[in-house]
Short mmCIF file of C-alpha atoms in Angstrom, two decimals:
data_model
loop_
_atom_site.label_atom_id
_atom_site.label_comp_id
_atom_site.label_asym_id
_atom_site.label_seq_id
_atom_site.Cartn_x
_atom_site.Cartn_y
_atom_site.Cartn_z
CA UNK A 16 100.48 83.31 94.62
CA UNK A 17 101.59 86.67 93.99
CA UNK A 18 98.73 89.44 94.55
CA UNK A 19 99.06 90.33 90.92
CA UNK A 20 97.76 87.10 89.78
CA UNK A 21 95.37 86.72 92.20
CA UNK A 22 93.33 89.69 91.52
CA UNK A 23 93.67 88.46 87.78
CA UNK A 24 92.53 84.96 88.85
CA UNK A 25 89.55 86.74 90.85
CA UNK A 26 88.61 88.80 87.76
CA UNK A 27 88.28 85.40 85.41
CA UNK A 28 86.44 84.09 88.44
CA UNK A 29 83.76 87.03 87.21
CA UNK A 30 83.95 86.28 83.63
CA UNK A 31 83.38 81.99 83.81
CA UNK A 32 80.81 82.92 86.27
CA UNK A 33 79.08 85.64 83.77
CA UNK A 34 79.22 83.04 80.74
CA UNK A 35 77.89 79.80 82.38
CA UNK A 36 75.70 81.76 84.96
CA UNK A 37 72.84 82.29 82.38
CA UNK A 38 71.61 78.87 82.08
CA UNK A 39 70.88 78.09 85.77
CA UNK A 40 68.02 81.30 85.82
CA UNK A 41 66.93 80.98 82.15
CA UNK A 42 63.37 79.93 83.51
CA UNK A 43 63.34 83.28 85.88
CA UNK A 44 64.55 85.39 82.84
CA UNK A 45 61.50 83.88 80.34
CA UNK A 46 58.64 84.08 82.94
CA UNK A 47 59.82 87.85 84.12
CA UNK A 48 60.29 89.06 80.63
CA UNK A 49 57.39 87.21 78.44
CA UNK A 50 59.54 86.02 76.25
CA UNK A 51 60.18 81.66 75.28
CA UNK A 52 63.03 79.50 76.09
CA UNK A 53 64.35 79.67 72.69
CA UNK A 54 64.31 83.06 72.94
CA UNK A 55 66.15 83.29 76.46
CA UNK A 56 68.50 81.33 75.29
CA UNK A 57 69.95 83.99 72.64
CA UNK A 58 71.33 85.27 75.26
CA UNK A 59 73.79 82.46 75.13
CA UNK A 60 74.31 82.28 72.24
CA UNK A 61 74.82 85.59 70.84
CA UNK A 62 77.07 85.81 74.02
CA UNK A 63 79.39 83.53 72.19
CA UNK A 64 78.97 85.11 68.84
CA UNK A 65 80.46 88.20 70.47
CA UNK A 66 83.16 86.82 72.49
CA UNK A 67 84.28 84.80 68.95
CA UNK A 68 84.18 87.39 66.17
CA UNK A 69 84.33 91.00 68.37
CA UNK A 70 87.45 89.52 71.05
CA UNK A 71 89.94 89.35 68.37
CA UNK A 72 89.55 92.85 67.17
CA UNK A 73 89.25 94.37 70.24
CA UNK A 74 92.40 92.74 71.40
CA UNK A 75 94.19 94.11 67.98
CA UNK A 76 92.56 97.65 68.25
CA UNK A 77 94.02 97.61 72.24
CA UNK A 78 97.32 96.14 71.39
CA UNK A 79 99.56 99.13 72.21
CA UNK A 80 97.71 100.33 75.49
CA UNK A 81 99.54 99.49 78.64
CA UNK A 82 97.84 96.57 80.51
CA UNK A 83 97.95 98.63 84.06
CA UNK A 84 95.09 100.77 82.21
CA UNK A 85 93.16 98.31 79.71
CA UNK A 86 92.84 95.67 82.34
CA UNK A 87 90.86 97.89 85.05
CA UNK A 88 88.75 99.81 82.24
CA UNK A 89 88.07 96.36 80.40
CA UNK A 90 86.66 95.05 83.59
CA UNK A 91 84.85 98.39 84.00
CA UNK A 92 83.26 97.75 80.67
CA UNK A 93 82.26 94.34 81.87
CA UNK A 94 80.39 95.35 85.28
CA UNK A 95 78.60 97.60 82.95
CA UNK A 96 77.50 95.35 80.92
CA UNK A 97 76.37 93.02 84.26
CA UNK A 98 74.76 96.53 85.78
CA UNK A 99 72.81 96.88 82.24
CA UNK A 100 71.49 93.34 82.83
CA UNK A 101 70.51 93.85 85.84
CA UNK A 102 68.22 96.63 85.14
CA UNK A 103 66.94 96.51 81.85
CA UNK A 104 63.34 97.40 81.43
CA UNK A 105 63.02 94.54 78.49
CA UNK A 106 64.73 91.42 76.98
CA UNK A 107 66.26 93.85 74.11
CA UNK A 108 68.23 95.73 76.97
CA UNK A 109 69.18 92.06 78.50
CA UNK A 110 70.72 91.24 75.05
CA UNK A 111 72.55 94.31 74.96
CA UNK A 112 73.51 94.31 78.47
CA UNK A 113 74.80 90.69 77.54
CA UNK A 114 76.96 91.31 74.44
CA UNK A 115 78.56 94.44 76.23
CA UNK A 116 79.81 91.96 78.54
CA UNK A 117 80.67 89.75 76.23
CA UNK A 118 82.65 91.90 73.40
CA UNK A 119 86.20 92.20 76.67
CA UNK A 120 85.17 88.55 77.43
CA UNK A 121 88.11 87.34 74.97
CA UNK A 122 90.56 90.32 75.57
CA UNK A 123 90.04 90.07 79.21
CA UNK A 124 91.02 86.41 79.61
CA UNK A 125 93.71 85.99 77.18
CA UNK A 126 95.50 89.44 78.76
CA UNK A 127 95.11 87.99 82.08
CA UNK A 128 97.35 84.76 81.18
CA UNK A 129 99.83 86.78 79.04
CA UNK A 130 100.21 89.02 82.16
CA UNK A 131 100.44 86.13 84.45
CA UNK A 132 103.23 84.32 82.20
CA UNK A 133 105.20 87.42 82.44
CA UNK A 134 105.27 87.28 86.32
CA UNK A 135 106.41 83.91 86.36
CA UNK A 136 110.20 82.38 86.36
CA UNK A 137 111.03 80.75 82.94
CA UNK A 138 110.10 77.18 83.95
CA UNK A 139 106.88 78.01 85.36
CA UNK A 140 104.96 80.12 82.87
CA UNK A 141 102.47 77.72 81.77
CA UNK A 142 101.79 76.95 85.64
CA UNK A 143 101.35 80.78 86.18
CA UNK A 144 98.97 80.86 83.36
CA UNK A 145 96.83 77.77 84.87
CA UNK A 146 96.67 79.80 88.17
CA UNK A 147 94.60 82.40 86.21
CA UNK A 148 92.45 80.02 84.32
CA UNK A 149 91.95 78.14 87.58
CA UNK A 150 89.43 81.57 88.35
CA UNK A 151 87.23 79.82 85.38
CA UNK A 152 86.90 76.52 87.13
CA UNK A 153 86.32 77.73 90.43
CA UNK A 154 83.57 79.55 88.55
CA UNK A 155 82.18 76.75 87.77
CA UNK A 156 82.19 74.56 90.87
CA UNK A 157 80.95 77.52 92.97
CA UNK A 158 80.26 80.82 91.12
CA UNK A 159 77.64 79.53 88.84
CA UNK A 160 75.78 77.46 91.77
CA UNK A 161 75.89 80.65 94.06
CA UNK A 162 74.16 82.65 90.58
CA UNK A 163 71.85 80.54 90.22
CA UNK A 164 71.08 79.78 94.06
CA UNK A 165 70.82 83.93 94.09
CA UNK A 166 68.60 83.91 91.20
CA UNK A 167 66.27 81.65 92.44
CA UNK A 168 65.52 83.00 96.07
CA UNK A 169 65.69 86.78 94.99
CA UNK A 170 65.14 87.04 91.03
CA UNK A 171 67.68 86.32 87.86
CA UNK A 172 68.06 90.37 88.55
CA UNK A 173 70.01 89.84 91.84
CA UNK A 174 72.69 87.47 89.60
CA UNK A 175 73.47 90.13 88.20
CA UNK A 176 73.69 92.43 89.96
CA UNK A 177 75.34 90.77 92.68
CA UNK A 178 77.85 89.76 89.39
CA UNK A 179 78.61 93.38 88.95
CA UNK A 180 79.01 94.09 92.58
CA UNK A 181 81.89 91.17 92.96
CA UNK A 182 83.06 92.43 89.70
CA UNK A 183 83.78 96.02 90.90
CA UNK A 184 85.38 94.59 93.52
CA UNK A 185 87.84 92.34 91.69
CA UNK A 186 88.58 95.30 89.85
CA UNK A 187 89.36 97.27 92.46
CA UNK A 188 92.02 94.51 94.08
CA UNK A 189 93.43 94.90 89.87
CA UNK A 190 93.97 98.41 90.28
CA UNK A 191 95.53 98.23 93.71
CA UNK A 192 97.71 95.62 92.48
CA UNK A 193 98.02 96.09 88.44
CA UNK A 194 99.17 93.16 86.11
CA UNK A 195 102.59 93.82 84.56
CA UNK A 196 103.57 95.05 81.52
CA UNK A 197 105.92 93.07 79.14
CA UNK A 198 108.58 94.91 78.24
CA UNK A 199 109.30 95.52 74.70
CA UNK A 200 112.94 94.28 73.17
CA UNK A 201 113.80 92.78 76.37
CA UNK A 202 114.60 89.54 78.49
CA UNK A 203 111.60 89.21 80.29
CA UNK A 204 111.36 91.02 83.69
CA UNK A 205 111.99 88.23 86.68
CA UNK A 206 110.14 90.82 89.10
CA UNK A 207 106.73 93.39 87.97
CA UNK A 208 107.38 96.41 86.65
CA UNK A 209 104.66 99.14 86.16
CA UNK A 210 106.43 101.66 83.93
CA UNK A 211 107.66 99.41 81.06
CA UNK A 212 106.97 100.06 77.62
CA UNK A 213 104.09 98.57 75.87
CA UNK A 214 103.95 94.77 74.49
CA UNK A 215 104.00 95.73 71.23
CA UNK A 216 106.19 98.05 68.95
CA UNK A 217 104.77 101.11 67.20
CA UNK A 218 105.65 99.56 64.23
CA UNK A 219 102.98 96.80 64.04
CA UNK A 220 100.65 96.87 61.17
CA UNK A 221 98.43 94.01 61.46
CA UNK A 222 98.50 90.37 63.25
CA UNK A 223 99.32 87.65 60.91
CA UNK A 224 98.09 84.27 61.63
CA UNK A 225 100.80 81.53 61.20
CA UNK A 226 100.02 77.80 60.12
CA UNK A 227 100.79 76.41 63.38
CA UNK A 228 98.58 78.86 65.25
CA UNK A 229 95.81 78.10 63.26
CA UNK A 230 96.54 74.12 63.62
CA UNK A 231 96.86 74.23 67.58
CA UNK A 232 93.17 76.30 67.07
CA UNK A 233 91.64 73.16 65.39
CA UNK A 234 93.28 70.90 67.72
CA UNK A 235 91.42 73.66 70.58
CA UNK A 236 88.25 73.22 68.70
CA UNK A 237 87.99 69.81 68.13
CA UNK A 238 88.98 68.50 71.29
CA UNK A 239 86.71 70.79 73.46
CA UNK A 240 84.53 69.72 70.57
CA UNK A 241 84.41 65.81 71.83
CA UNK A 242 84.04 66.78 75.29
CA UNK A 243 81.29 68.97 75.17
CA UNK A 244 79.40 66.72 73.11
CA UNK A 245 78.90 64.67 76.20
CA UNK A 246 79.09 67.11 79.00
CA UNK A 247 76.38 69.02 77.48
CA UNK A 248 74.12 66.17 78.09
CA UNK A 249 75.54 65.19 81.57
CA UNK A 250 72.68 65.32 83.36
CA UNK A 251 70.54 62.62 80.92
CA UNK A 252 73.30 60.78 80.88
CA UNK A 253 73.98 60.23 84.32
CA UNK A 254 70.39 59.73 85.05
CA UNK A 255 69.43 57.72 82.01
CA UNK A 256 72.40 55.77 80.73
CA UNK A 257 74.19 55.27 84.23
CA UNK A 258 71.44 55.20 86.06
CA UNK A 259 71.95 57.95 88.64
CA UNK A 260 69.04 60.12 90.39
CA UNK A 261 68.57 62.92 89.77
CA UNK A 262 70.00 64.17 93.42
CA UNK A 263 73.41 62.72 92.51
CA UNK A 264 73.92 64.75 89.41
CA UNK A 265 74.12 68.10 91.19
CA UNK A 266 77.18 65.99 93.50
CA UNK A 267 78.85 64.53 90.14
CA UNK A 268 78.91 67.24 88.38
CA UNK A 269 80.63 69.44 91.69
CA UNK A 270 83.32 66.36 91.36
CA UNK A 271 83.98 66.89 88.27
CA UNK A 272 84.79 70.70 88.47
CA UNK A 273 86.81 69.40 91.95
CA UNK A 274 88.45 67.24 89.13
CA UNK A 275 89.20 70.11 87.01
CA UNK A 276 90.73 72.79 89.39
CA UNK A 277 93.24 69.61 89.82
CA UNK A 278 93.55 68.62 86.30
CA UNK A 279 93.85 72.58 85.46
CA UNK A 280 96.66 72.60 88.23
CA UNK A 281 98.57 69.59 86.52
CA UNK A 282 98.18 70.83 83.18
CA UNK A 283 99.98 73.91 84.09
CA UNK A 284 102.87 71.59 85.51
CA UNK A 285 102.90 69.27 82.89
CA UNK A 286 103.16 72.21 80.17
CA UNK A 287 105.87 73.63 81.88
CA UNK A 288 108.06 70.25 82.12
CA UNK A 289 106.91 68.47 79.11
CA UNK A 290 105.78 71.40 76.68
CA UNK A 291 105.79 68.75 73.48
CA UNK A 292 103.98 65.59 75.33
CA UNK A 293 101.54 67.61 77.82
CA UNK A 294 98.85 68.40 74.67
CA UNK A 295 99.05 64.97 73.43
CA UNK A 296 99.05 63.14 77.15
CA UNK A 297 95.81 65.51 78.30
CA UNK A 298 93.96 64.47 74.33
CA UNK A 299 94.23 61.05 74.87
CA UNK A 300 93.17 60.73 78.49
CA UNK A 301 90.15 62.45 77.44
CA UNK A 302 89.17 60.95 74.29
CA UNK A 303 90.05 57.49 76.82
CA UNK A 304 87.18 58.97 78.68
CA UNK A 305 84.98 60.06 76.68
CA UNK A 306 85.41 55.96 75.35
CA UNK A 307 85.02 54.36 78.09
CA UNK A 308 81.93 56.64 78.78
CA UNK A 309 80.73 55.29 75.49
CA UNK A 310 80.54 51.30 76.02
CA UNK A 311 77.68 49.80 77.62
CA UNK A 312 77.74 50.93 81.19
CA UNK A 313 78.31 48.45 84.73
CA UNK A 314 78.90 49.57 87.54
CA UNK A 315 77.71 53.00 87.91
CA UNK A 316 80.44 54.03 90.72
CA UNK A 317 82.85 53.46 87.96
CA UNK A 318 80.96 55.44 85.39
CA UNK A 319 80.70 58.26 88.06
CA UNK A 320 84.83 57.81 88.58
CA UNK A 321 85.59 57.68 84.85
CA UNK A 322 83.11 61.21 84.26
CA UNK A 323 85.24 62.94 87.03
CA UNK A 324 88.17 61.69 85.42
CA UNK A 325 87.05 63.37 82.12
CA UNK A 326 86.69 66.59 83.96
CA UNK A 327 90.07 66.01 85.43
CA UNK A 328 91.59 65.62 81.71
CA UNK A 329 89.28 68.40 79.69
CA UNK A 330 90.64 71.15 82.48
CA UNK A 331 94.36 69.78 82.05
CA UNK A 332 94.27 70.06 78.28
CA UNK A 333 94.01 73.93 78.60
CA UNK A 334 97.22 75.31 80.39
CA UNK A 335 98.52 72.93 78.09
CA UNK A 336 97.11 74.43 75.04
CA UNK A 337 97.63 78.02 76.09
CA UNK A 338 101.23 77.04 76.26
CA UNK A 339 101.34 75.58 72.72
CA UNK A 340 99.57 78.42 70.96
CA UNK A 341 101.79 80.90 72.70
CA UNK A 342 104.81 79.09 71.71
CA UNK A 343 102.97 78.72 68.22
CA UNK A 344 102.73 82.22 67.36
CA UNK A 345 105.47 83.61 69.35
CA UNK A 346 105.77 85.51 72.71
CA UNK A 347 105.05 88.92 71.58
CA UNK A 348 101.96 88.25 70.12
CA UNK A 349 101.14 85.95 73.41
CA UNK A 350 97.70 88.35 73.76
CA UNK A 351 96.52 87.54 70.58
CA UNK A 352 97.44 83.88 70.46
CA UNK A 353 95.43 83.70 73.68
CA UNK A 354 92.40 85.57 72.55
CA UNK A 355 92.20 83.33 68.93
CA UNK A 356 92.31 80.60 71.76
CA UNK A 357 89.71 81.01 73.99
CA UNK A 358 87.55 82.06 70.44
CA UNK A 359 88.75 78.08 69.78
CA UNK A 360 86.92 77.31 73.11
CA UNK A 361 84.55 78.61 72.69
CA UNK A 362 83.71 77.56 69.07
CA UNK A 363 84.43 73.74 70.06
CA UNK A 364 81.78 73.98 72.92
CA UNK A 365 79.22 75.12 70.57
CA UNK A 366 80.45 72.72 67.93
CA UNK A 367 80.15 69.90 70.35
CA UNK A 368 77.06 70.81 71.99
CA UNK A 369 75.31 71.27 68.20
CA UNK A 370 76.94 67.39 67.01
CA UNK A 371 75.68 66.03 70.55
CA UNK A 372 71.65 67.48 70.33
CA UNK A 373 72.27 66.42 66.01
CA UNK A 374 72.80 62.91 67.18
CA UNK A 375 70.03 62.47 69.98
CA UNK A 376 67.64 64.47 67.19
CA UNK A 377 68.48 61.35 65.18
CA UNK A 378 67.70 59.06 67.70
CA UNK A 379 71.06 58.07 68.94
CA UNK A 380 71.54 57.02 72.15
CA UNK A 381 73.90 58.80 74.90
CA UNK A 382 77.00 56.57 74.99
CA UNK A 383 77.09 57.11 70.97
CA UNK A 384 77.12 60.89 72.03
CA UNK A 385 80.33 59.73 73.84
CA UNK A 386 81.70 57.56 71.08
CA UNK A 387 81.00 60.38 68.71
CA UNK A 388 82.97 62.82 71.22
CA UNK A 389 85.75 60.35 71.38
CA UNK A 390 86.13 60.46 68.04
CA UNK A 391 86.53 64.32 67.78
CA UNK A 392 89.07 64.59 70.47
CA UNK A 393 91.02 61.27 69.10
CA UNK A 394 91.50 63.51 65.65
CA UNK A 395 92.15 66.49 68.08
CA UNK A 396 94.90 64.35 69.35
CA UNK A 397 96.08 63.00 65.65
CA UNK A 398 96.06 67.27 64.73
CA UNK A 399 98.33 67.41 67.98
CA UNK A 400 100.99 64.96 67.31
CA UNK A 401 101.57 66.29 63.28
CA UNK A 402 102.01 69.90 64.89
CA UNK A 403 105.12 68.31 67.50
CA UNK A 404 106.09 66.50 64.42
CA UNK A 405 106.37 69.61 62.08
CA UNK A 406 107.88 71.33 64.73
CA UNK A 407 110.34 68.57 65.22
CA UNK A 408 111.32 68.77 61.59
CA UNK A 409 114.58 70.26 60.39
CA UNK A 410 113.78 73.86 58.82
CA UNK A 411 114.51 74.16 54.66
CA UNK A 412 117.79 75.49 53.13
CA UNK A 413 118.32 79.31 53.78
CA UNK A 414 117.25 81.59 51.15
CA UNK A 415 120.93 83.26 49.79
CA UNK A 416 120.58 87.08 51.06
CA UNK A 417 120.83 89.58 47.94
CA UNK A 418 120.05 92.57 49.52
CA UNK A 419 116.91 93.70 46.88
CA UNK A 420 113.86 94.21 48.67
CA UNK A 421 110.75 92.74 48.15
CA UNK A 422 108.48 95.32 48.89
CA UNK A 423 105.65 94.67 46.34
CA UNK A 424 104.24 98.44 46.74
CA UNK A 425 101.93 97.17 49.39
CA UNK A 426 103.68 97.98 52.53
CA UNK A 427 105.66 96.07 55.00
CA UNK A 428 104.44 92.91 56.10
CA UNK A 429 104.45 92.27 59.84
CA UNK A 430 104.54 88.69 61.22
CA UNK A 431 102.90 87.85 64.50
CA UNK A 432 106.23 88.26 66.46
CA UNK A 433 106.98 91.49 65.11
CA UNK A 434 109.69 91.23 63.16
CA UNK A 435 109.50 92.24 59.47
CA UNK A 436 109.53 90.29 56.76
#
């Protein structure tokens, strides 16, 4: 792995660790504060608030700085926000130390992969992206039990601040060895180069969303959607449904991150060899899944098998995705494709975690949580297959060229790739 994408990978290490981190020392954080669970757990939630509406314009406001200075003072901005945590006198300083982290959470991560795709041979740029998102499932097989393990021997402060302390570090190991710049006009670079010219041009107006952007973002949102319906509720439904104690949910659930940093691994692969069946392949193992999780359960070894499985399919689906929503909106707008991405991900998780507590509200049972999660990753999957298809289909008659412009008085339009239109 080159050292490059390493320190990157390290870096979204941080970040998963930052995001998920929270809920393991959410008791700690109420009794030290005085303040309720519901209340703690703003701090999730307005974390995602931020990283969803703030990420995308502070990725367009940042578009034209080099990445060998954003990426280090991003990160800078995000042990900050982890050092403000850690110290603040009252739950209002918490929040705020929690949104600063948040508002380069987006930015950060979809950078990072952009960065890594530029290091990486022609064939393998969806598998260099993976390698970076791979940071975010080591996160949470290890970095969000080590938080929490932290938390609860020496105080919810000492997650954070030993979060801001690896931070700094990872940042340091990103300025020693900075992610490369994509050059501007260019064949992509096969080595890195530190003194190219910015991603975009100075002639860039505004980002325009294009229709098959904004379907891959549905498909995004929908199928993290189905999955998190379930996985929110892991625990009850391992213990309840499937009949697990409660000892073996702290092992099934480390499988199925185990099952992820593979399936993330594969995804990458897959993108890269198959870029128009890996979406649709990863959908439908996981809304298979997320089915089979839903009929009555036997055997509970093969319940436990199928759930790792899941975890195995969920983390394949996003190299995969990355790689359509690049190809989607183009490669010079790869930053911003990535950022309205991971604002997908992180809109489907609370869509499916809001659709799984509706249903148990309503007196549903688990596996119906599962059917119900199948069926949002089966559309996911139907959204999938009309994108190949529309990108399969044969483009309209030209327009005849008459040389008048069409400048309606209201400036140049920019499209996402740069090029004006």
């Amino acid at each position: 792995m080159p050292l490059p994408v390493l320190a990157m990978m390290l870096c979204t290490f941080c970040i998963g660790t930052a995001e998920s981190v929270i809920a393991g020392i959410l008791p700690g954080i109420a009794q030290d504060v005085g303040v309720s669970l519901t209340a703690v757990g703003l701090l999730i939630t307005v974390y995602a608030a931020a990283v969803v509406l703030v990420g995308p314009l502070v990725t367009a406001a940042t578009a034209t700085l080099r990445r060998a200075t954003l990426l280090p003072a991003m990160m800078g901005v995000f042990v900050m926000g982890n050092t403000l945590a850690a110290s603040a006198p009252g739950f209002g300083w918490l929040l705020v130390g929690r949104v600063v982290s948040a508002v380069v959470h987006s930015t950060l991560i979809a950078a990072f992969v952009a960065a890594a795709r530029d290091t990486a041979p022609p064939d393998r740029r969806a598998a260099y992206g993976a390698k970076v998102t791979l940071g975010i499932g080591l996160s949470s097989v290890a970095g969000v039990p080590a938080g929490t393990l932290i938390g609860n021997a020496f105080g919810w402060r000492a997650t954070f601040w030993a979060l801001a302390a690896v931070s700094l570090a990872a940042t340091a190991l990103l300025t020693r060895f900075p992610a490369p710049q994509s050059p501007r006009g260019t064949a992509k670079p096969a080595g890195l180069r530190r003194t190219a010219a910015p991603d975009t041009g100075p002639g860039r107006r505004r980002f325009v969303l294009p229709g098959p952007m904004l379907l891959v973002a549905a498909v995004i949102t929908l199928g993290t959607a189905g999955v998190f319906a379930l996985y929110t509720y892991a625990s009850p439904y391992l213990t309840q449904s499937a009949g697990f104690g409660s000892g073996s949910v702290t092992v099934l659930l480390l499988l199925y991150g185990l099952g992820g940093i593979v399936g993330n691994t594969a995804g990458g692969r897959a993108a890269d060899r198959f870029p128009s069946a890996a979406v649709p392949a990863t959908l439908g193992a996981a809304a298979a899944g997320l089915l089979l999780l839903a009929l009555p359960p036997g055997n509970r070894w093969a319940v436990a098998g199928v759930f790792c499985l899941l975890g195995t399919a969920y983390f394949a689906t996003i190299p995969a995705l990355n790689n359509a929503i690049v190809s989607a909106a183009g490669p010079s707008s790869s930053t911003m494709a990535l950022t309205v991405n991971n604002s997908a991900f992180c809109v489907g998780i609370a869509l499916g975690s809001w659709l799984g507590g509706l249903l148990l509200a309503r007196g549903n049972t688990l596996p119906t949580v599962a059917a119900a999660g199948a069926a949002s990753t089966a559309a996911a999957l139907l959204l999938a297959l009309l994108h190949t298809r529309l990108r399969k289909a044969p483009p309209g008659p030209a327009l005849p060229a008459t040389g008048a412009s069409h400048d309606t008085g209201t400036g140049t339009t920019v499209t996402g790739s740069g090029a004006p239109r």
